[in-house]
């Protein structure tokens, strides 16, 4: 479909351990199309999110993972 990159923001750490690891923590997964497959980069609290499609984007994982109640 020509989608170069998509993001999954799991702010509640609901994903399976296969996807978010153990122990379960909020996580951002960025899936980038490379060599005919999607490759994933995972980011957690305290890490700077890096996008191949938007290389000038500067955002910390906690900015996307915080949920205001």
Short mmCIF file of C-alpha atoms in Angstrom, two decimals, residues 7-31 40-50 59-66:
data_model
loop_
_atom_site.label_atom_id
_atom_site.label_comp_id
_atom_site.label_asym_id
_atom_site.label_seq_id
_atom_site.Cartn_x
_atom_site.Cartn_y
_atom_site.Cartn_z
CA UNK A 7 3.41 4.05 14.80
CA UNK A 8 1.76 2.09 17.60
CA UNK A 9 1.59 4.00 20.90
CA UNK A 10 0.81 1.56 23.72
CA UNK A 11 0.44 4.01 26.61
CA UNK A 12 -1.34 1.44 28.82
CA UNK A 13 1.15 -1.40 28.19
CA UNK A 14 -1.62 -3.70 26.99
CA UNK A 15 0.38 -5.41 24.25
CA UNK A 16 1.67 -8.93 24.60
CA UNK A 17 5.14 -9.60 25.97
CA UNK A 18 6.27 -10.52 22.46
CA UNK A 19 5.66 -6.93 21.39
CA UNK A 20 6.43 -4.85 24.48
CA UNK A 21 8.75 -7.10 26.48
CA UNK A 22 8.85 -8.13 30.11
CA UNK A 23 8.10 -6.43 32.42
CA UNK A 24 5.30 -4.69 30.58
CA UNK A 25 5.98 -0.98 30.13
CA UNK A 26 4.37 1.71 28.00
CA UNK A 27 6.03 1.65 24.60
CA UNK A 28 6.05 3.29 21.18
CA UNK A 29 6.71 1.01 18.23
CA UNK A 30 7.69 2.60 14.93
CA UNK A 31 7.41 0.21 12.01
CA UNK A 40 10.41 -2.14 14.27
CA UNK A 41 12.15 0.30 16.58
CA UNK A 42 10.83 0.45 20.15
CA UNK A 43 11.00 3.46 22.45
CA UNK A 44 10.23 3.70 26.17
CA UNK A 45 10.13 6.46 28.77
CA UNK A 46 13.27 8.58 28.78
CA UNK A 47 14.15 7.84 25.15
CA UNK A 48 14.02 10.21 22.21
CA UNK A 49 11.73 8.93 19.46
CA UNK A 50 13.44 8.73 16.07
CA UNK A 59 9.99 14.30 20.78
CA UNK A 60 10.60 12.29 23.92
CA UNK A 61 8.64 9.08 24.44
CA UNK A 62 7.05 10.34 27.66
CA UNK A 63 5.46 13.23 25.74
CA UNK A 64 3.48 10.69 23.72
CA UNK A 65 2.91 8.16 26.51
CA UNK A 66 1.49 10.50 29.15
#
